[in-house]
PDB file of C-alpha atoms in Angstrom:
ATOM      1  CA  MET A   1     -17.769  -2.140  13.268  1.00  0.00           C
ATOM      2  CA  ASP A   2     -15.757  -1.503  16.407  1.00  0.00           C
ATOM      3  CA  GLU A   3     -12.424   0.313  16.012  1.00  0.00           C
ATOM      4  CA  LYS A   4     -10.589  -2.596  17.647  1.00  0.00           C
ATOM      5  CA  TRP A   5     -11.958  -5.036  15.064  1.00  0.00           C
ATOM      6  CA  LYS A   6     -11.102  -2.694  12.194  1.00  0.00           C
ATOM      7  CA  LYS A   7      -7.504  -2.529  13.389  1.00  0.00           C
ATOM      8  CA  ARG A   8      -7.331  -6.294  13.783  1.00  0.00           C
ATOM      9  CA  LEU A   9      -8.812  -6.887  10.319  1.00  0.00           C
ATOM     10  CA  TRP A  10      -6.414  -4.366   8.753  1.00  0.00           C
ATOM     11  CA  LYS A  11      -3.417  -5.977  10.439  1.00  0.00           C
ATOM     12  CA  THR A  12      -4.555  -9.454   9.341  1.00  0.00           C
ATOM     13  CA  CYS A  13      -4.893  -8.281   5.737  1.00  0.00           C
ATOM     14  CA  VAL A  14      -1.405  -6.742   5.805  1.00  0.00           C
ATOM     15  CA  TYR A  15       0.059  -9.998   7.110  1.00  0.00           C
ATOM     16  CA  ALA A  16      -1.841 -12.030   4.498  1.00  0.00           C
ATOM     17  CA  ILE A  17      -0.638  -9.810   1.647  1.00  0.00           C
ATOM     18  CA  THR A  18       2.954  -9.951   2.893  1.00  0.00           C
ATOM     19  CA  LEU A  19       2.750 -13.725   3.269  1.00  0.00           C
ATOM     20  CA  GLY A  20       1.352 -13.910  -0.265  1.00  0.00           C
ATOM     21  CA  MET A  21       4.405 -12.052  -1.544  1.00  0.00           C
ATOM     22  CA  LEU A  22       6.707 -14.453   0.281  1.00  0.00           C
ATOM     23  CA  VAL A  23       4.898 -17.446  -1.226  1.00  0.00           C
ATOM     24  CA  ALA A  24       5.119 -15.895  -4.695  1.00  0.00           C
ATOM     25  CA  LEU A  25       8.864 -15.428  -4.296  1.00  0.00           C
ATOM     26  CA  LEU A  26       9.324 -18.990  -3.036  1.00  0.00           C
ATOM     27  CA  LEU A  27       7.372 -20.312  -6.025  1.00  0.00           C
ATOM     28  CA  GLY A  28       9.885 -18.634  -8.302  1.00  0.00           C
ATOM     29  CA  LEU A  29       7.740 -15.825  -9.634  1.00  0.00           C
ATOM     30  CA  ASP A  30       9.491 -12.667 -10.789  1.00  0.00           C
ATOM     31  CA  MET A  31      10.565 -10.645  -7.751  1.00  0.00           C
ATOM     32  CA  SER A  32       9.881  -7.235  -9.284  1.00  0.00           C
ATOM     33  CA  TRP A  33       6.309  -8.085 -10.280  1.00  0.00           C
ATOM     34  CA  SER A  34       5.656  -9.704  -6.907  1.00  0.00           C
ATOM     35  CA  ALA A  35       6.901  -6.602  -5.082  1.00  0.00           C
ATOM     36  CA  ILE A  36       4.926  -4.227  -7.324  1.00  0.00           C
ATOM     37  CA  THR A  37       1.749  -6.274  -6.898  1.00  0.00           C
ATOM     38  CA  THR A  38       2.207  -6.410  -3.134  1.00  0.00           C
ATOM     39  CA  ALA A  39       2.847  -2.669  -2.913  1.00  0.00           C
ATOM     40  CA  LEU A  40      -0.229  -1.951  -5.027  1.00  0.00           C
ATOM     41  CA  ALA A  41      -2.372  -4.231  -2.849  1.00  0.00           C
ATOM     42  CA  LEU A  42      -1.153  -2.477   0.306  1.00  0.00           C
ATOM     43  CA  ILE A  43      -1.838   0.943  -1.234  1.00  0.00           C
ATOM     44  CA  VAL A  44      -5.379  -0.112  -2.134  1.00  0.00           C
ATOM     45  CA  LEU A  45      -5.882  -1.559   1.355  1.00  0.00           C
ATOM     46  CA  ASP A  46      -4.759   1.657   3.072  1.00  0.00           C
ATOM     47  CA  PHE A  47      -6.303   4.104   0.586  1.00  0.00           C
ATOM     48  CA  LYS A  48      -6.887   7.572   1.943  1.00  0.00           C
ATOM     49  CA  ASP A  49      -7.928  10.661   0.052  1.00  0.00           C
ATOM     50  CA  ALA A  50      -4.876  12.720  -0.911  1.00  0.00           C
ATOM     51  CA  ARG A  51      -6.788  16.010  -1.083  1.00  0.00           C
ATOM     52  CA  PRO A  52      -5.957  17.159   2.505  1.00  0.00           C
ATOM     53  CA  CYS A  53      -2.244  16.573   1.893  1.00  0.00           C
ATOM     54  CA  LEU A  54      -2.308  18.254  -1.502  1.00  0.00           C
ATOM     55  CA  GLU A  55      -4.141  21.303  -0.134  1.00  0.00           C
ATOM     56  CA  LYS A  56      -1.205  21.965   2.206  1.00  0.00           C
ATOM     57  CA  VAL A  57       1.083  22.490  -0.773  1.00  0.00           C
ATOM     58  CA  THR A  58       1.022  26.185  -1.627  1.00  0.00           C
ATOM     59  CA  ASN A  59       4.201  26.486  -3.675  1.00  0.00           C
ATOM     60  CA  PRO A  60       3.942  26.401  -7.456  1.00  0.00           C
ATOM     61  CA  PRO A  61       5.527  23.346  -9.041  1.00  0.00           C
ATOM     62  CA  SER A  62       9.234  23.623  -9.734  1.00  0.00           C
ATOM     63  CA  VAL A  63      10.318  23.588 -13.342  1.00  0.00           C
ATOM     64  CA  PHE A  64      13.849  22.462 -14.044  1.00  0.00           C
ATOM     65  CA  SER A  65      15.360  23.762 -17.270  1.00  0.00           C
TER      66      SER A  65
END
C-alpha cells in the first residue's frame, strides 16, 4: 500500500473514532467510559512497539519511601 494511502486511511480512522465518541456523548452515554473507549481505540490504531523507547532508559527505577 502506498504511503499516501496509509496516511489517508489512518486519518480517516481517527476522524471516525472521534466522531463515534461525539455520537456516544450526544446519545447520553457515560462520558468517562466513552473517553476511555475512544482513547483505547486510538492507542490500538496507532500501536507501536515500546521497546526502542524503553531501551533508552538507563536509570534504575526510582523508589519513593
